[in-house]
Structure formats: C-alpha cells, structure tokens
C-alpha cells in the first residue's frame, strides 16, 4: 500500500521504515548472517527475508514480530519470490536448487513457534558448550551423566518448582497453626490448587511425586 519500506543488510538486521515521515519504525535482528533478499506478501504488511544463514523467515511489519522460519536449503539463499495471493514462496540458493514453499491451512500458533525456536537455540548453545576446551581433549567418563539437554533442564526446573512450593506451603502451615492458637479454634486452611489437583496431597508428597516422575523419564 506504499506505507512502508523494509530494508535488509549485511549487518544481519532488517529495518522497517514509514513513508509518512521517513522514520525508522523498528530495527530487528533477523538472521545469523547477511540478509540477502526480502519480499512483501502482496497487499499486506507481511514479508519474507532470505539470509546467508540458509534460512527464510516471515515477519509482521505492523507488530514487529517474527512469525516463522523455513529451513531446507544447504547454502546461502540469494533471492525469493512470493505469489500474488501469498500462498507460495519460491527460493533460490547457492546450493543450486529452487524450493517451492506452500502455505498450509493449519493455524499457526506463534507461541509454539517461539518455543521451538528457543529450544533449537538452546540445543545449539549446549552443543557448543559440549566442545572440548582444549583441542584433542577427550570427554571424561562422566560426560553423558553430566551432559545438559532440554529434558534435563526442564526436569531440574520442575524439581526446583516443587521444592519452592514445599517451602511456601510449610511456611503457610506454620502461620496457620499460629492463627489457630490465637483464635482458640481451628481455622480453615486454603488448599493450594496444585496440591488439590494431585488429590489434596501433602507438600512433601508432591516433592516426592515430582522426583519420581522425573526419574521415570
């Protein structure tokens, strides 16, 4: 509609500019290497970028959001084209291939996309951490027992949350006993919804159940 211009650069960023005042609305870190090409979806403020990092990404220029990432090329992507109705994207790469991407009718849940992106980034960082600090150094016998993965990190988070709940509920019980003594009668104690969901179990039983659940995985 002539309201926006989007530019991509070797600095790995895309900038969204407004044509009304010529100001930069937002600068977004887009790719892990140079942004080689970008193209708007016709009659919309959605656009695709192609990068030297072998990825295609879709963006919303109004909300300044990353929508999804398309991966499949084996080398840098030089250019792409979008069909008039936005249902198809064609990309061309230095790997000597053309790829045709078709929009599906399944709803795209952005939070799930972001979670997948975070997990992929974390796996990459873990893989880098696993590299020997000294060239030629071999991993010790405890390498596999100490290796971090998404599953082990999430398991540790569940255990920490269970321990924190135990601490909070223990403090509440002590406070409740003091209130009952001061009142000279039994005062109802509100039940934590998490403990209620597990059959009104005690906080200590909930911690034990969490440990067993993590161990079984």
PDB file of C-alpha atoms in Angstrom:
ATOM      1  CA  UNK A   1       0.000   0.000   0.000  1.00  0.00           C
ATOM      2  CA  UNK A   2       3.037   2.273  -0.213  1.00  0.00           C
ATOM      3  CA  UNK A   3       3.072   2.929   3.537  1.00  0.00           C
ATOM      4  CA  UNK A   4       6.233   1.009   4.434  1.00  0.00           C
ATOM      5  CA  UNK A   5       9.692   0.214   3.146  1.00  0.00           C
ATOM      6  CA  UNK A   6      11.711  -2.658   4.621  1.00  0.00           C
ATOM      7  CA  UNK A   7      15.474  -2.938   4.102  1.00  0.00           C
ATOM      8  CA  UNK A   8      17.884  -5.800   4.814  1.00  0.00           C
ATOM      9  CA  UNK A   9      21.635  -5.577   5.251  1.00  0.00           C
ATOM     10  CA  UNK A  10      24.909  -7.408   5.775  1.00  0.00           C
ATOM     11  CA  UNK A  11      24.640  -6.249   9.407  1.00  0.00           C
ATOM     12  CA  UNK A  12      22.020  -9.070   9.763  1.00  0.00           C
ATOM     13  CA  UNK A  13      19.224  -6.632  10.595  1.00  0.00           C
ATOM     14  CA  UNK A  14      16.050  -5.589   8.841  1.00  0.00           C
ATOM     15  CA  UNK A  15      14.726  -2.076   9.301  1.00  0.00           C
ATOM     16  CA  UNK A  16      11.079  -1.083   8.880  1.00  0.00           C
ATOM     17  CA  UNK A  17      10.604   2.485   7.653  1.00  0.00           C
ATOM     18  CA  UNK A  18       7.447   4.601   7.450  1.00  0.00           C
ATOM     19  CA  UNK A  19       6.964   6.648   4.302  1.00  0.00           C
ATOM     20  CA  UNK A  20       4.767   9.218   6.026  1.00  0.00           C
ATOM     21  CA  UNK A  21       7.643  10.819   7.973  1.00  0.00           C
ATOM     22  CA  UNK A  22      10.577   8.741   6.711  1.00  0.00           C
ATOM     23  CA  UNK A  23      11.368   7.468  10.199  1.00  0.00           C
ATOM     24  CA  UNK A  24      12.613   4.009  11.172  1.00  0.00           C
ATOM     25  CA  UNK A  25       9.769   2.243  12.985  1.00  0.00           C
ATOM     26  CA  UNK A  26      11.853  -0.686  14.193  1.00  0.00           C
ATOM     27  CA  UNK A  27      15.183  -2.434  13.653  1.00  0.00           C
ATOM     28  CA  UNK A  28      15.020  -6.226  14.043  1.00  0.00           C
ATOM     29  CA  UNK A  29      17.863  -8.729  14.332  1.00  0.00           C
ATOM     30  CA  UNK A  30      16.773 -11.067  11.550  1.00  0.00           C
ATOM     31  CA  UNK A  31      19.455 -13.599  10.567  1.00  0.00           C
ATOM     32  CA  UNK A  32      22.722 -15.099  11.798  1.00  0.00           C
ATOM     33  CA  UNK A  33      24.425 -13.844   8.645  1.00  0.00           C
ATOM     34  CA  UNK A  34      23.779 -11.253   5.930  1.00  0.00           C
ATOM     35  CA  UNK A  35      20.210 -10.599   4.827  1.00  0.00           C
ATOM     36  CA  UNK A  36      20.356 -11.290   1.099  1.00  0.00           C
ATOM     37  CA  UNK A  37      16.824 -10.611  -0.081  1.00  0.00           C
ATOM     38  CA  UNK A  38      13.335  -9.718   1.114  1.00  0.00           C
ATOM     39  CA  UNK A  39       9.880  -9.533  -0.367  1.00  0.00           C
ATOM     40  CA  UNK A  40       6.462  -8.389   0.837  1.00  0.00           C
ATOM     41  CA  UNK A  41       3.406 -10.615   0.610  1.00  0.00           C
ATOM     42  CA  UNK A  42       1.247  -8.633  -1.858  1.00  0.00           C
ATOM     43  CA  UNK A  43      -1.415  -6.356  -0.327  1.00  0.00           C
ATOM     44  CA  UNK A  44      -0.190  -6.939   3.214  1.00  0.00           C
ATOM     45  CA  UNK A  45       2.431  -5.836   5.704  1.00  0.00           C
ATOM     46  CA  UNK A  46       3.810  -9.376   5.984  1.00  0.00           C
ATOM     47  CA  UNK A  47       7.194 -10.010   4.417  1.00  0.00           C
ATOM     48  CA  UNK A  48       9.792 -12.749   3.941  1.00  0.00           C
ATOM     49  CA  UNK A  49      13.563 -12.433   4.325  1.00  0.00           C
ATOM     50  CA  UNK A  50      16.287 -14.716   2.980  1.00  0.00           C
ATOM     51  CA  UNK A  51      19.711 -14.979   4.549  1.00  0.00           C
ATOM     52  CA  UNK A  52      23.196 -16.303   4.154  1.00  0.00           C
ATOM     53  CA  UNK A  53      22.399 -18.474   7.178  1.00  0.00           C
ATOM     54  CA  UNK A  54      20.315 -20.700   4.819  1.00  0.00           C
ATOM     55  CA  UNK A  55      17.024 -19.655   6.425  1.00  0.00           C
ATOM     56  CA  UNK A  56      13.865 -17.965   5.219  1.00  0.00           C
ATOM     57  CA  UNK A  57      11.888 -16.034   7.802  1.00  0.00           C
ATOM     58  CA  UNK A  58       8.429 -14.486   7.774  1.00  0.00           C
ATOM     59  CA  UNK A  59       7.724 -11.252   9.632  1.00  0.00           C
ATOM     60  CA  UNK A  60       4.834  -8.953  10.548  1.00  0.00           C
ATOM     61  CA  UNK A  61       5.812  -5.335   9.863  1.00  0.00           C
ATOM     62  CA  UNK A  62       2.921  -3.945  11.921  1.00  0.00           C
ATOM     63  CA  UNK A  63       3.540  -5.949  15.094  1.00  0.00           C
ATOM     64  CA  UNK A  64       7.324  -6.216  14.521  1.00  0.00           C
ATOM     65  CA  UNK A  65       7.047  -9.967  15.101  1.00  0.00           C
ATOM     66  CA  UNK A  66       8.898 -12.970  13.725  1.00  0.00           C
ATOM     67  CA  UNK A  67       6.203 -15.388  12.554  1.00  0.00           C
ATOM     68  CA  UNK A  68       8.028 -18.488  11.331  1.00  0.00           C
ATOM     69  CA  UNK A  69      11.291 -19.871   9.966  1.00  0.00           C
ATOM     70  CA  UNK A  70      11.586 -22.060   6.864  1.00  0.00           C
ATOM     71  CA  UNK A  71      14.634 -24.306   6.612  1.00  0.00           C
ATOM     72  CA  UNK A  72      15.740 -26.681   3.868  1.00  0.00           C
ATOM     73  CA  UNK A  73      18.473 -25.078   1.767  1.00  0.00           C
ATOM     74  CA  UNK A  74      22.055 -26.229   2.294  1.00  0.00           C
ATOM     75  CA  UNK A  75      23.806 -22.981   1.377  1.00  0.00           C
ATOM     76  CA  UNK A  76      23.045 -19.263   1.382  1.00  0.00           C
ATOM     77  CA  UNK A  77      19.766 -18.138  -0.179  1.00  0.00           C
ATOM     78  CA  UNK A  78      20.153 -15.482  -2.840  1.00  0.00           C
ATOM     79  CA  UNK A  79      16.590 -14.482  -3.681  1.00  0.00           C
ATOM     80  CA  UNK A  80      12.924 -15.389  -3.353  1.00  0.00           C
ATOM     81  CA  UNK A  81       9.559 -14.603  -4.909  1.00  0.00           C
ATOM     82  CA  UNK A  82       6.048 -14.591  -3.446  1.00  0.00           C
ATOM     83  CA  UNK A  83       2.924 -15.487  -5.424  1.00  0.00           C
ATOM     84  CA  UNK A  84       0.230 -12.778  -5.837  1.00  0.00           C
ATOM     85  CA  UNK A  85      -2.105 -14.498  -3.337  1.00  0.00           C
ATOM     86  CA  UNK A  86       0.706 -15.199  -0.869  1.00  0.00           C
ATOM     87  CA  UNK A  87       0.132 -18.966  -0.937  1.00  0.00           C
ATOM     88  CA  UNK A  88       3.522 -19.833  -2.458  1.00  0.00           C
ATOM     89  CA  UNK A  89       7.124 -18.753  -1.927  1.00  0.00           C
ATOM     90  CA  UNK A  90       9.946 -19.786  -4.266  1.00  0.00           C
ATOM     91  CA  UNK A  91      13.541 -19.507  -3.077  1.00  0.00           C
ATOM     92  CA  UNK A  92      16.824 -19.841  -4.965  1.00  0.00           C
ATOM     93  CA  UNK A  93      20.067 -20.831  -3.284  1.00  0.00           C
ATOM     94  CA  UNK A  94      23.788 -21.186  -3.894  1.00  0.00           C
ATOM     95  CA  UNK A  95      23.213 -24.934  -3.375  1.00  0.00           C
ATOM     96  CA  UNK A  96      21.910 -24.876  -6.987  1.00  0.00           C
ATOM     97  CA  UNK A  97      18.319 -25.615  -6.002  1.00  0.00           C
ATOM     98  CA  UNK A  98      14.941 -23.928  -6.171  1.00  0.00           C
ATOM     99  CA  UNK A  99      12.486 -24.673  -3.386  1.00  0.00           C
ATOM    100  CA  UNK A 100       8.736 -24.165  -3.530  1.00  0.00           C
ATOM    101  CA  UNK A 101       7.043 -23.475  -0.196  1.00  0.00           C
ATOM    102  CA  UNK A 102       3.270 -23.792   0.084  1.00  0.00           C
ATOM    103  CA  UNK A 103       1.143 -22.183   2.787  1.00  0.00           C
ATOM    104  CA  UNK A 104      -0.897 -24.731   4.714  1.00  0.00           C
ATOM    105  CA  UNK A 105      -4.361 -24.115   6.140  1.00  0.00           C
ATOM    106  CA  UNK A 106      -3.356 -25.257   9.604  1.00  0.00           C
ATOM    107  CA  UNK A 107      -3.434 -22.449  12.188  1.00  0.00           C
ATOM    108  CA  UNK A 108      -0.005 -21.156  13.127  1.00  0.00           C
ATOM    109  CA  UNK A 109       0.410 -20.744  16.894  1.00  0.00           C
ATOM    110  CA  UNK A 110       3.160 -18.190  17.411  1.00  0.00           C
ATOM    111  CA  UNK A 111       3.913 -19.216  20.989  1.00  0.00           C
ATOM    112  CA  UNK A 112       4.617 -22.780  19.842  1.00  0.00           C
ATOM    113  CA  UNK A 113       6.881 -21.447  17.090  1.00  0.00           C
ATOM    114  CA  UNK A 114       8.776 -19.329  19.617  1.00  0.00           C
ATOM    115  CA  UNK A 115       9.124 -22.269  21.994  1.00  0.00           C
ATOM    116  CA  UNK A 116      10.551 -24.410  19.201  1.00  0.00           C
ATOM    117  CA  UNK A 117      12.930 -21.594  18.301  1.00  0.00           C
ATOM    118  CA  UNK A 118      14.085 -21.236  21.905  1.00  0.00           C
ATOM    119  CA  UNK A 119      14.673 -24.981  22.190  1.00  0.00           C
ATOM    120  CA  UNK A 120      16.665 -25.027  18.940  1.00  0.00           C
ATOM    121  CA  UNK A 121      18.789 -22.091  20.119  1.00  0.00           C
ATOM    122  CA  UNK A 122      19.358 -23.753  23.470  1.00  0.00           C
ATOM    123  CA  UNK A 123      20.368 -27.044  21.837  1.00  0.00           C
ATOM    124  CA  UNK A 124      22.873 -25.099  19.734  1.00  0.00           C
ATOM    125  CA  UNK A 125      24.325 -23.408  22.809  1.00  0.00           C
ATOM    126  CA  UNK A 126      24.540 -26.750  24.644  1.00  0.00           C
ATOM    127  CA  UNK A 127      26.289 -28.320  21.657  1.00  0.00           C
ATOM    128  CA  UNK A 128      28.860 -25.522  21.739  1.00  0.00           C
ATOM    129  CA  UNK A 129      29.356 -25.976  25.476  1.00  0.00           C
ATOM    130  CA  UNK A 130      29.998 -29.693  24.897  1.00  0.00           C
ATOM    131  CA  UNK A 131      33.019 -28.974  22.712  1.00  0.00           C
ATOM    132  CA  UNK A 132      36.349 -29.725  24.482  1.00  0.00           C
ATOM    133  CA  UNK A 133      38.049 -26.623  25.880  1.00  0.00           C
ATOM    134  CA  UNK A 134      41.400 -27.946  24.658  1.00  0.00           C
ATOM    135  CA  UNK A 135      41.860 -29.255  21.120  1.00  0.00           C
ATOM    136  CA  UNK A 136      42.207 -33.039  21.114  1.00  0.00           C
ATOM    137  CA  UNK A 137      40.894 -33.366  24.660  1.00  0.00           C
ATOM    138  CA  UNK A 138      38.535 -36.311  25.205  1.00  0.00           C
ATOM    139  CA  UNK A 139      35.419 -36.311  27.328  1.00  0.00           C
ATOM    140  CA  UNK A 140      35.650 -37.986  30.738  1.00  0.00           C
ATOM    141  CA  UNK A 141      33.694 -40.999  31.903  1.00  0.00           C
ATOM    142  CA  UNK A 142      31.032 -38.769  33.451  1.00  0.00           C
ATOM    143  CA  UNK A 143      30.363 -36.901  30.196  1.00  0.00           C
ATOM    144  CA  UNK A 144      26.986 -38.474  29.427  1.00  0.00           C
ATOM    145  CA  UNK A 145      25.779 -38.302  33.039  1.00  0.00           C
ATOM    146  CA  UNK A 146      26.624 -34.600  33.198  1.00  0.00           C
ATOM    147  CA  UNK A 147      25.509 -33.599  29.712  1.00  0.00           C
ATOM    148  CA  UNK A 148      22.770 -30.945  29.630  1.00  0.00           C
ATOM    149  CA  UNK A 149      19.747 -31.327  27.369  1.00  0.00           C
ATOM    150  CA  UNK A 150      16.379 -29.618  27.129  1.00  0.00           C
ATOM    151  CA  UNK A 151      14.859 -32.561  29.040  1.00  0.00           C
ATOM    152  CA  UNK A 152      17.331 -32.396  31.929  1.00  0.00           C
ATOM    153  CA  UNK A 153      16.961 -28.643  32.245  1.00  0.00           C
ATOM    154  CA  UNK A 154      13.167 -28.880  32.296  1.00  0.00           C
ATOM    155  CA  UNK A 155      13.368 -31.705  34.835  1.00  0.00           C
ATOM    156  CA  UNK A 156      15.565 -29.550  37.081  1.00  0.00           C
ATOM    157  CA  UNK A 157      13.070 -26.693  36.740  1.00  0.00           C
ATOM    158  CA  UNK A 158      10.188 -28.986  37.784  1.00  0.00           C
ATOM    159  CA  UNK A 159      12.135 -30.145  40.847  1.00  0.00           C
ATOM    160  CA  UNK A 160      13.003 -26.566  41.842  1.00  0.00           C
ATOM    161  CA  UNK A 161       9.359 -25.520  41.453  1.00  0.00           C
ATOM    162  CA  UNK A 162       8.248 -28.449  43.642  1.00  0.00           C
ATOM    163  CA  UNK A 163      10.804 -27.543  46.330  1.00  0.00           C
ATOM    164  CA  UNK A 164       9.712 -23.901  46.241  1.00  0.00           C
ATOM    165  CA  UNK A 165       6.069 -24.965  46.622  1.00  0.00           C
ATOM    166  CA  UNK A 166       7.080 -27.143  49.601  1.00  0.00           C
ATOM    167  CA  UNK A 167       8.814 -24.200  51.266  1.00  0.00           C
ATOM    168  CA  UNK A 168       5.867 -21.872  50.709  1.00  0.00           C
ATOM    169  CA  UNK A 169       3.287 -24.386  51.922  1.00  0.00           C
ATOM    170  CA  UNK A 170       5.374 -25.289  55.002  1.00  0.00           C
ATOM    171  CA  UNK A 171       5.576 -21.598  55.927  1.00  0.00           C
ATOM    172  CA  UNK A 172       1.800 -21.247  55.406  1.00  0.00           C
ATOM    173  CA  UNK A 173       1.133 -24.239  57.682  1.00  0.00           C
ATOM    174  CA  UNK A 174       3.254 -22.751  60.479  1.00  0.00           C
ATOM    175  CA  UNK A 175       1.440 -19.439  60.116  1.00  0.00           C
ATOM    176  CA  UNK A 176      -1.913 -21.256  60.088  1.00  0.00           C
ATOM    177  CA  UNK A 177      -1.113 -23.099  63.334  1.00  0.00           C
ATOM    178  CA  UNK A 178      -0.240 -19.781  64.987  1.00  0.00           C
ATOM    179  CA  UNK A 179      -3.541 -18.280  63.806  1.00  0.00           C
ATOM    180  CA  UNK A 180      -5.473 -21.267  65.162  1.00  0.00           C
ATOM    181  CA  UNK A 181      -3.755 -20.981  68.566  1.00  0.00           C
ATOM    182  CA  UNK A 182      -4.503 -17.263  68.738  1.00  0.00           C
ATOM    183  CA  UNK A 183      -8.135 -17.806  67.751  1.00  0.00           C
ATOM    184  CA  UNK A 184      -8.550 -20.767  70.092  1.00  0.00           C
ATOM    185  CA  UNK A 185     -10.209 -22.760  67.365  1.00  0.00           C
ATOM    186  CA  UNK A 186      -9.478 -24.499  64.068  1.00  0.00           C
ATOM    187  CA  UNK A 187      -9.481 -22.059  61.144  1.00  0.00           C
ATOM    188  CA  UNK A 188      -9.912 -23.472  57.608  1.00  0.00           C
ATOM    189  CA  UNK A 189      -6.662 -23.618  55.652  1.00  0.00           C
ATOM    190  CA  UNK A 190      -6.969 -22.809  51.934  1.00  0.00           C
ATOM    191  CA  UNK A 191      -5.696 -25.704  49.804  1.00  0.00           C
ATOM    192  CA  UNK A 192      -3.100 -24.997  47.141  1.00  0.00           C
ATOM    193  CA  UNK A 193      -4.715 -25.701  43.717  1.00  0.00           C
ATOM    194  CA  UNK A 194      -1.678 -27.704  42.579  1.00  0.00           C
ATOM    195  CA  UNK A 195      -1.875 -29.977  45.627  1.00  0.00           C
ATOM    196  CA  UNK A 196      -5.646 -30.211  45.141  1.00  0.00           C
ATOM    197  CA  UNK A 197      -5.136 -31.331  41.539  1.00  0.00           C
ATOM    198  CA  UNK A 198      -2.933 -34.158  42.850  1.00  0.00           C
ATOM    199  CA  UNK A 199      -5.578 -35.390  45.299  1.00  0.00           C
ATOM    200  CA  UNK A 200      -5.007 -32.978  48.214  1.00  0.00           C
ATOM    201  CA  UNK A 201      -1.599 -34.500  48.934  1.00  0.00           C
ATOM    202  CA  UNK A 202       0.911 -33.014  51.381  1.00  0.00           C
ATOM    203  CA  UNK A 203       3.673 -30.730  50.033  1.00  0.00           C
ATOM    204  CA  UNK A 204       6.313 -33.316  50.941  1.00  0.00           C
ATOM    205  CA  UNK A 205       4.395 -35.969  48.980  1.00  0.00           C
ATOM    206  CA  UNK A 206       4.206 -33.619  45.987  1.00  0.00           C
ATOM    207  CA  UNK A 207       8.003 -33.162  46.011  1.00  0.00           C
ATOM    208  CA  UNK A 208       8.473 -36.949  46.206  1.00  0.00           C
ATOM    209  CA  UNK A 209       5.990 -37.449  43.342  1.00  0.00           C
ATOM    210  CA  UNK A 210       7.876 -34.889  41.210  1.00  0.00           C
ATOM    211  CA  UNK A 211      11.187 -36.645  41.869  1.00  0.00           C
ATOM    212  CA  UNK A 212       9.697 -39.991  40.885  1.00  0.00           C
ATOM    213  CA  UNK A 213       8.167 -38.516  37.739  1.00  0.00           C
ATOM    214  CA  UNK A 214      11.476 -37.012  36.660  1.00  0.00           C
ATOM    215  CA  UNK A 215      13.371 -40.229  37.439  1.00  0.00           C
ATOM    216  CA  UNK A 216      10.943 -42.351  35.402  1.00  0.00           C
ATOM    217  CA  UNK A 217      11.599 -40.184  32.354  1.00  0.00           C
TER     218      UNK A 217
END
